[in-house]
Short mmCIF file of C-alpha atoms and ligand atoms in Angstrom, two decimals:
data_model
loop_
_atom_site.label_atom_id
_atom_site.label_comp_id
_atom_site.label_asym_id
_atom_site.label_seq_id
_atom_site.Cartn_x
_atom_site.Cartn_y
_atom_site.Cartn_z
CA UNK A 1 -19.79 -21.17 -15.10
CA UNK A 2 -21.80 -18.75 -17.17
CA UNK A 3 -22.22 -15.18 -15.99
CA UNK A 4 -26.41 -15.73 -15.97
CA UNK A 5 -26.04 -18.69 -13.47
CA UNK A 6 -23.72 -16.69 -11.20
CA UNK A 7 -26.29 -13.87 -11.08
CA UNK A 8 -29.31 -15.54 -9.83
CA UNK A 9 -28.16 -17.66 -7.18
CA UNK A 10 -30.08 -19.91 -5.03
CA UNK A 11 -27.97 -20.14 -1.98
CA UNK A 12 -31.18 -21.26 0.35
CA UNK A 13 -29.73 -19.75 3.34
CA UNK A 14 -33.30 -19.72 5.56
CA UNK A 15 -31.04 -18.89 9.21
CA UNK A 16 -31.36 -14.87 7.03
CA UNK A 17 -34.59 -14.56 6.79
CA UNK A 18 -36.05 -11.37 8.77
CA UNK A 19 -32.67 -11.06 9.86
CA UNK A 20 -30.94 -6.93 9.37
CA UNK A 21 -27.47 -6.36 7.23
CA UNK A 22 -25.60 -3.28 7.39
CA UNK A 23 -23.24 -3.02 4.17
CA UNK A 24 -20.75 -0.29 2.92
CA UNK A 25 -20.05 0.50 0.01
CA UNK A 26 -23.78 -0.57 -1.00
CA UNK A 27 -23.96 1.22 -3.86
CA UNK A 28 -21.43 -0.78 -6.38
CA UNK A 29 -19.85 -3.22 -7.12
CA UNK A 30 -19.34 -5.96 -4.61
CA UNK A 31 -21.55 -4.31 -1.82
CA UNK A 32 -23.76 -3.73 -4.72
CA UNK A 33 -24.05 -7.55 -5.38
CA UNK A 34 -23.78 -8.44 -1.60
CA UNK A 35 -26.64 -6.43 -0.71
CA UNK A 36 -28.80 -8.00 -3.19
CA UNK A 37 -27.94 -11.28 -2.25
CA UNK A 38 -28.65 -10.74 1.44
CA UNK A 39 -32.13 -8.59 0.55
CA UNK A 40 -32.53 -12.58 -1.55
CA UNK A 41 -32.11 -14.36 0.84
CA UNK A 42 -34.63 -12.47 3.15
CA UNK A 43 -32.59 -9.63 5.23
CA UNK A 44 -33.53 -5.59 5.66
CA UNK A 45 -30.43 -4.06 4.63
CA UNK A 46 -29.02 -0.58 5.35
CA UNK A 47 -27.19 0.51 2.05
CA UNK A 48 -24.31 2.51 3.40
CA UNK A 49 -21.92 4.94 0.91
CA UNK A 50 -21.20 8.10 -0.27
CA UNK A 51 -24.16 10.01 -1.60
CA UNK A 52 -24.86 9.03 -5.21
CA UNK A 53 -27.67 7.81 -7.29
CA UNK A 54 -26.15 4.30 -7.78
CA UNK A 55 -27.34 3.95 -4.00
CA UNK A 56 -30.68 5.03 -4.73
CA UNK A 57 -30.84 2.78 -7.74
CA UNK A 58 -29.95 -0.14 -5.49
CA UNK A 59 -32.50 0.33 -3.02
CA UNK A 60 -34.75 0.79 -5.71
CA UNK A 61 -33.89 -2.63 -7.03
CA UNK A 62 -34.32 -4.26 -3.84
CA UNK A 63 -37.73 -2.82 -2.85
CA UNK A 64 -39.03 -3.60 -6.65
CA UNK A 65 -37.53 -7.29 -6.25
CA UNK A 66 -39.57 -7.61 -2.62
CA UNK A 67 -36.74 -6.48 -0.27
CA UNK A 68 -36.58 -4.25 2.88
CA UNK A 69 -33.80 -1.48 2.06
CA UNK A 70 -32.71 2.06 3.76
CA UNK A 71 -29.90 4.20 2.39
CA UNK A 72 -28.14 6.34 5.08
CA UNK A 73 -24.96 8.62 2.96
CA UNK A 74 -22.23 8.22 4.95
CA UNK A 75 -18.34 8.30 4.48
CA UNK A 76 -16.92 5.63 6.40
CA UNK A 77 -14.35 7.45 7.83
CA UNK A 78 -16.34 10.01 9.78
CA UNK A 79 -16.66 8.63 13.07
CA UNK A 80 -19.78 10.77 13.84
CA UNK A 81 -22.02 9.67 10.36
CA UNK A 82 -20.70 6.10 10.85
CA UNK A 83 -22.40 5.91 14.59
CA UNK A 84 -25.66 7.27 13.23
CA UNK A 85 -25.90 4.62 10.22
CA UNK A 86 -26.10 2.11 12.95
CA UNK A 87 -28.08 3.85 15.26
CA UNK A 88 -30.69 4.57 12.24
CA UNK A 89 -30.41 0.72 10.85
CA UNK A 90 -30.94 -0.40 14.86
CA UNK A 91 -33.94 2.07 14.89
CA UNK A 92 -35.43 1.34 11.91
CA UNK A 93 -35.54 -2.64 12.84
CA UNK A 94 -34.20 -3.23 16.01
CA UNK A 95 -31.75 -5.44 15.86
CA UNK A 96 -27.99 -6.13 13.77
CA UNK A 97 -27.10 -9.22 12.67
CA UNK A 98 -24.69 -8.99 10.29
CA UNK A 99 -22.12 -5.96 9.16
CA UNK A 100 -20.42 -5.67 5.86
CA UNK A 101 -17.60 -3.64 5.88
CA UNK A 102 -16.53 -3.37 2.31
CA UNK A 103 -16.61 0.19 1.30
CA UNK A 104 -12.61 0.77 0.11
CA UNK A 105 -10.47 2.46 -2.22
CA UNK A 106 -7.50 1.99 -4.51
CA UNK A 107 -6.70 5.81 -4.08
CA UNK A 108 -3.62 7.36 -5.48
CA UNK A 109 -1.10 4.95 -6.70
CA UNK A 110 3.00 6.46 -6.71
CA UNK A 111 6.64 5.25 -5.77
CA UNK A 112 6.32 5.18 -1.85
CA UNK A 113 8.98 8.35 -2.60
CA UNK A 114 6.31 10.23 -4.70
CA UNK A 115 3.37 9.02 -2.46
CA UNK A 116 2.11 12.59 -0.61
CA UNK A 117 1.39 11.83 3.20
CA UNK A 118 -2.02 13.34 2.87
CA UNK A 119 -2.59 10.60 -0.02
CA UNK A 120 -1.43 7.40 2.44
CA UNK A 121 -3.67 9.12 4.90
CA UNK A 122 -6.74 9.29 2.68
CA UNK A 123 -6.26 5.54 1.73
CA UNK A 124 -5.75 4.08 5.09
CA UNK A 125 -8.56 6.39 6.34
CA UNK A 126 -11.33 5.17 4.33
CA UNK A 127 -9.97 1.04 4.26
CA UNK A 128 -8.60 0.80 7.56
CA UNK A 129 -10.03 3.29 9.90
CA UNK A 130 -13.12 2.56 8.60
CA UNK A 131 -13.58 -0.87 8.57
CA UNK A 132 -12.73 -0.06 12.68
CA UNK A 133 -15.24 2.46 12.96
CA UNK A 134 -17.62 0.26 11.73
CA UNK A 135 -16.48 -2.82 13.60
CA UNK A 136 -16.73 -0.92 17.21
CA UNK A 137 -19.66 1.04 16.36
CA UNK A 138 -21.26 -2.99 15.48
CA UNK A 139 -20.30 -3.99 19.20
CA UNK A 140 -22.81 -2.57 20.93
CA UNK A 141 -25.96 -3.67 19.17
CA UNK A 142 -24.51 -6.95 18.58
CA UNK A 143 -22.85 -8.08 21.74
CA UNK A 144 -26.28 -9.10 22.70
CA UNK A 145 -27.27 -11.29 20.39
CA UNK A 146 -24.02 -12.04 18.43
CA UNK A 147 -23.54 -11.66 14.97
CA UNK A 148 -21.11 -12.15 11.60
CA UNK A 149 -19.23 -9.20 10.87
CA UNK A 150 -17.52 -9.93 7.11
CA UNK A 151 -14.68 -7.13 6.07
CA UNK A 152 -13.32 -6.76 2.28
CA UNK A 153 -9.58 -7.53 2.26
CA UNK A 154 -7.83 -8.35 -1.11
CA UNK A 155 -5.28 -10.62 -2.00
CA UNK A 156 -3.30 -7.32 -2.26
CA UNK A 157 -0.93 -7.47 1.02
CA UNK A 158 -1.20 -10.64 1.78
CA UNK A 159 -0.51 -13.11 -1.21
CA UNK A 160 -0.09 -10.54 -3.96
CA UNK A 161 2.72 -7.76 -3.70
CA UNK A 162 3.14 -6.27 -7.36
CA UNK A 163 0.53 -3.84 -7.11
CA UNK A 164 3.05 -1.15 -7.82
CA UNK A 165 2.20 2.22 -6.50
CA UNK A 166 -0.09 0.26 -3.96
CA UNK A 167 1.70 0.26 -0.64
CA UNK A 168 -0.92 2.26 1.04
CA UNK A 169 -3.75 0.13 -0.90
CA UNK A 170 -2.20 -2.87 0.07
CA UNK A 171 -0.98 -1.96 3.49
CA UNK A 172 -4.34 -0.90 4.50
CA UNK A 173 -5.61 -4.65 3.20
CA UNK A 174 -3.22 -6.35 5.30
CA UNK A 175 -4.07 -3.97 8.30
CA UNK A 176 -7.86 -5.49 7.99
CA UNK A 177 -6.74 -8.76 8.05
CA UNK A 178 -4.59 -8.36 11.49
CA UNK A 179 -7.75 -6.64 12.56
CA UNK A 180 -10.24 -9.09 11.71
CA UNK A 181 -8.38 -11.60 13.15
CA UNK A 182 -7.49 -9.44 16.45
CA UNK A 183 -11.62 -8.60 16.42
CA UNK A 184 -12.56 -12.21 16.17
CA UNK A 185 -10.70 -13.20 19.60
CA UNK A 186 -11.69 -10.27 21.64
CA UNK A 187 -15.32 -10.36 20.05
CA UNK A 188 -16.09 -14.49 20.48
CA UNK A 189 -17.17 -13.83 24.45
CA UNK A 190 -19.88 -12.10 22.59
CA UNK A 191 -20.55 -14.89 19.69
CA UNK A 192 -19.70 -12.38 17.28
CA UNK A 193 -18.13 -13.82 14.36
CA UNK A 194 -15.38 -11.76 12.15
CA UNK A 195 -14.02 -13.01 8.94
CA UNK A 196 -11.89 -10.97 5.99
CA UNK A 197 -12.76 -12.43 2.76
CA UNK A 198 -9.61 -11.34 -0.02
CA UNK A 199 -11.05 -11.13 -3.40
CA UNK A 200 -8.43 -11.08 -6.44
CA UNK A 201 -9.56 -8.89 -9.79
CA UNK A 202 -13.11 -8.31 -9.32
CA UNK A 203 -15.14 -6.29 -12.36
CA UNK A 204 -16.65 -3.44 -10.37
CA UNK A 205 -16.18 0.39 -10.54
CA UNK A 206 -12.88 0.63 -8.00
CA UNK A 207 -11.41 1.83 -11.23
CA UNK A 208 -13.09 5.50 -10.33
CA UNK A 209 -11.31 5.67 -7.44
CA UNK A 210 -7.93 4.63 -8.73
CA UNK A 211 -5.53 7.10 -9.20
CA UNK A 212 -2.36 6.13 -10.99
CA UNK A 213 0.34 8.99 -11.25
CA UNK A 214 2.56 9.21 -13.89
CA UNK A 215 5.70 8.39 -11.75
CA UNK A 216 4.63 4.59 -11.68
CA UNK A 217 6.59 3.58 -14.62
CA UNK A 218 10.24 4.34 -13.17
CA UNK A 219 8.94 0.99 -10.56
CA UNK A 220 7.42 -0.76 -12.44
CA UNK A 221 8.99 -4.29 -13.04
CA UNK A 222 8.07 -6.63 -16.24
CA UNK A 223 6.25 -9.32 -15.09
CA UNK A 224 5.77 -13.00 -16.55
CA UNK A 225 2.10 -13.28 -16.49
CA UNK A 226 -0.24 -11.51 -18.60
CA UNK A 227 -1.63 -8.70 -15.72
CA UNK A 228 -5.02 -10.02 -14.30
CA UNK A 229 -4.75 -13.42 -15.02
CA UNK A 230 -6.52 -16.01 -13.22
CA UNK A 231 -6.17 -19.58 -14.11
CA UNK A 232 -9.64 -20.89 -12.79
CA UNK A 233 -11.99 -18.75 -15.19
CA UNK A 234 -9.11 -16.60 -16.98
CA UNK A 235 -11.18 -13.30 -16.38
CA UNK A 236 -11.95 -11.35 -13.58
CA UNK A 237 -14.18 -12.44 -11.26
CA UNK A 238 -17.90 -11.09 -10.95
CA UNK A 239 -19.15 -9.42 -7.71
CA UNK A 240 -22.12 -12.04 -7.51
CA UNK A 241 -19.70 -14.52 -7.17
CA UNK A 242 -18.07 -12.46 -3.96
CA UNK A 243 -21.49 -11.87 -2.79
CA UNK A 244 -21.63 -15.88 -2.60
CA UNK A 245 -19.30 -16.26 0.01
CA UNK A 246 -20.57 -12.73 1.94
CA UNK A 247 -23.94 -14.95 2.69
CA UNK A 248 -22.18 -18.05 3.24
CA UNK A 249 -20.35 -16.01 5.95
CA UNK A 250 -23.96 -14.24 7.24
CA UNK A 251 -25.16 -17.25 7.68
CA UNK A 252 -25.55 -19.74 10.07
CA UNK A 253 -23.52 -22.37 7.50
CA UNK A 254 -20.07 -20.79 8.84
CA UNK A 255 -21.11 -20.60 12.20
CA UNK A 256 -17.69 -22.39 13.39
CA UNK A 257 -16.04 -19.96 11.08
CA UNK A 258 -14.20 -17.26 12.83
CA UNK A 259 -10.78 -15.05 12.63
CA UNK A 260 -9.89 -16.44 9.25
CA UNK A 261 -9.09 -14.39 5.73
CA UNK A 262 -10.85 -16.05 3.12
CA UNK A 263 -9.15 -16.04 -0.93
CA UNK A 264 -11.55 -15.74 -3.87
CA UNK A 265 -9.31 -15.26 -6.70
CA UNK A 266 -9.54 -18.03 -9.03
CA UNK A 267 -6.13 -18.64 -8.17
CA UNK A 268 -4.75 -15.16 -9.21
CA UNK A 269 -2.49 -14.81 -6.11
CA UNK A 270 -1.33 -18.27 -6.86
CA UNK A 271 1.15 -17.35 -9.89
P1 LIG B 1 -16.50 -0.07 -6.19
O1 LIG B 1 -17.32 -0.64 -7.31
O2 LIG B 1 -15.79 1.21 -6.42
O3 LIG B 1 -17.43 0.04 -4.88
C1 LIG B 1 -16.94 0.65 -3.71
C2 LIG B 1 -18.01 1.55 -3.14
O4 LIG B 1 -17.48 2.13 -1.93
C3 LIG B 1 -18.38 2.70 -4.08
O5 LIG B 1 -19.79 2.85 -4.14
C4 LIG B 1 -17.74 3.90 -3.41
O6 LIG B 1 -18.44 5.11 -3.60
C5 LIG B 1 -17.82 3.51 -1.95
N1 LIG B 1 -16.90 4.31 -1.16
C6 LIG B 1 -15.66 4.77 -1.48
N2 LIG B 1 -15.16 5.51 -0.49
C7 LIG B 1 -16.10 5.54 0.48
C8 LIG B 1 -16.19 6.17 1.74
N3 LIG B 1 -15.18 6.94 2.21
N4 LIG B 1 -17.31 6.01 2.48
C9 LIG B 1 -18.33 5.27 2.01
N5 LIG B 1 -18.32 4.65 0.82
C10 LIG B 1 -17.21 4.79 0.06
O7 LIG B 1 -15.38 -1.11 -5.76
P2 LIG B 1 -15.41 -2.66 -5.33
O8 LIG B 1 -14.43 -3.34 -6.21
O9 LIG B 1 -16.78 -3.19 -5.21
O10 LIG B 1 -14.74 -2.51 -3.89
C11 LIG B 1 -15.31 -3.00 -2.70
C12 LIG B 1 -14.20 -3.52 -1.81
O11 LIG B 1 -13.57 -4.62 -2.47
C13 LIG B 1 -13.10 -2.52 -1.52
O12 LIG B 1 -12.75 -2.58 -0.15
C14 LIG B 1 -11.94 -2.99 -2.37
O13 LIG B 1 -10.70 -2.66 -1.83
C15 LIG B 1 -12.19 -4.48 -2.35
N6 LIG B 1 -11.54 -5.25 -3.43
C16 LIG B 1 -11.89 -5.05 -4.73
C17 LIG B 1 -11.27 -5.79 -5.73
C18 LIG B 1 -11.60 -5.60 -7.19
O14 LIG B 1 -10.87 -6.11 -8.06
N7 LIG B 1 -12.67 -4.92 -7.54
C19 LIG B 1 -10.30 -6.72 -5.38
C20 LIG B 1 -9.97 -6.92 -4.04
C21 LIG B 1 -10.61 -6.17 -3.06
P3 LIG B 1 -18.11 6.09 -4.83
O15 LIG B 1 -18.08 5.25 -6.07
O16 LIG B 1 -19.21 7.08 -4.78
O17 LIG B 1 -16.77 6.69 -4.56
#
C-alpha cells in the first residue's frame, strides 16, 4: 500500500459524526494523524499536549479542512490541567464520547543500574500516570452515556523486550495494558469501552523525546534481525495507518470490542 492511499482514508464511520474526541498528544505524530482522522470522520476534537506550535498547526489544519478543533496545553501528568482539559472539552460541547490517551515518551534510555530514579519517575509519570489521569478524569462525563476510551501501548513490554535501556519505557507500556484491561471490567456497568492498541516502529517525532545515554552499549546484545524490521511492509509504519484502527475503535464497528491490546506492527514483534 502506497503512502498517498494510507493518508486519505475513507473509513465511512457515520456512528462519529457530531460526536466529541479528546486526544493527547494531538500535536504529532500518531495523535497528530488520529485527530485528523476523527475531525474526518465528523467529531469536535480537543487537541491535548504540551504547548507548541505543532498543536496550533493541527488545529489549524482541521478547521481549514471543515473540522471542529480546541487546543487546551496540558501535561498529562498534572492532575490539576488534566481535569480542566475535560472540563473545557465537556463545556465547549457538552458531551465525551471518545478519549485518546496517547501522549507518551521514550525518555531516558540506560542500564536499569545507570537509570536515575528521577528518570524512571519522569517516564512512568507521563505514560502511565497519565493515561490514569485521563482515564478517571473520562468517568464522569462518560458514565452517562458510555463511550470508547483507546490508550497507546507498544509492542514494547509485551511482545518485544530488546529495547535496551527501555525498562521504564517498556514497563510503563505493559502497565497500560494491565490497566486497560483492569478499566474495561470495572468501566462496562457504564458501557464504556477501553482498548490498548500496541503499535511497533511508527515514523513520528518520539525520537525528540528519546534520550539514549552513552552507557547503553556495555547491554547491548547483537541481534539477528536488521533493527526495525517488519516483514509486512519492511518499513516503519505511518501514523495514518494507527489512526485507522483509533476510529475503528471510536466507533460503533468495535462496539463488542472491549479489554483487549490490539498489535499493529506489521509483524515486527513477530521475529
Ligand atoms: P510523538 O510524535 O513524539 O508524539 C507524542 C506527543 O506527545 C508529542 O506532541 C509530545 O509533545 C506529546 N507529549 C509528550 N509528553 C507529554 C506530556 N507530558 N503531556 C502532554 N503531551 C506530551 O510520538 P508518537 O510516536 O506519536 O507517540 C505517541 C504514542 O505512541 C506514545 O505513547 C508512544 O509511546 C506510542 N508508540 C510510538 C511508537 C513509535 O514507533 N512511534 C511505537 C509504539 C508506541 P512534545 O513533542 O512537545 O514533547
Amino acid at each position: 500500500m502506497s503512502v498517498q492511499t494510507i493518508q486519505k482514508p475513507r473509513l465511512g464511520l457515520p456512528d462519529l459524526k457530531d460526536k466529541v474526541a479528546l486526544i493527547t498528544g494531538a500535536g504529532s505524530g500518531i495523535g497528530q494523524a488520529a485527530a485528523e482522522m476523527l475531525a474526518q470522520q465528523g467529531m469536535k476534537v480537543c487537541l491535548v499536549d504540551l504547548k507548541d506550535d505543532r498543536l496550533e498547526q493541527t488545529k489549524q489544519d482541521i478547521v481549514a479542512a471543515g473540522g471542529q478543533a480546541i487546543t487546551v496545553d496540558v501535561d498529562v501528568s498534572d492532575p490539576d490541567r488534566v481535569a480542566q482539559a475535560f472540563e473545557q472539552t465537556v463545556k465547549t460541547w457538552g458531551r465525551l464520547d471518545v478519549v485518546f490517551a496517547n501522549a507518551g515518551i521514550n525518555g531516558v534510555l540506560a542500564p536499569i543500574e545507570d537509570m536515575k530514579p528521577e528518570d524512571w519517575d519522569r517516564t512512568l509519570s507521563v505514560n502511565l500516570k497519565g493515561t490514569f489521569l485521563c482515564v478517571k478524569q473520562a468517568i464522569p462525563h462518560m458514565k452517562e452515556n458510555g463511550g470508547s476510551i483507546i490508550i497507546t501501548s507498544s509492542i514494547n513490554g509485551s511482545r518485544a523486550f530488546s529495547g535496551f535501556g527501555m525498562t521504564a519505557y517498556s514497563t510503563s507500556k505493559a502497565g497500560q495494558v494491565a490497566f486497560a484491561k483492569m478499566a474495561a471490567l470495572e468501566l462496562a456497568r457504564y458501557k464504556i469501552r477501553v482498548n490498548a492498541i500496541c503499535p511497533g516502529s511508527i515514523k513520528t517525532n518520539i525520537g525528540e523525546n528519546t534520550k539514549p545515554t552513552p552507557e547503553l552499549e556495555k547491554i547491548k546484545i547483537p541481534v539477528k534481525y536488521p533493527q526495525g524490521s517488519q516483514p509486512l511492509e519492511h518499513a516503519p509504519g505511518q501514523p495514518e495507518q494507527v489512526a485507522n484502527l483509533v476510529a475503528f475503535l471510536a466507533s460503533e464497528a468495535s462496539s463488542h470490542i472491549t479489554g483487549t491490546e490490539m498489535f499493529i506492527d506489521g509483524a515486527e514483534s513477530l521475529l
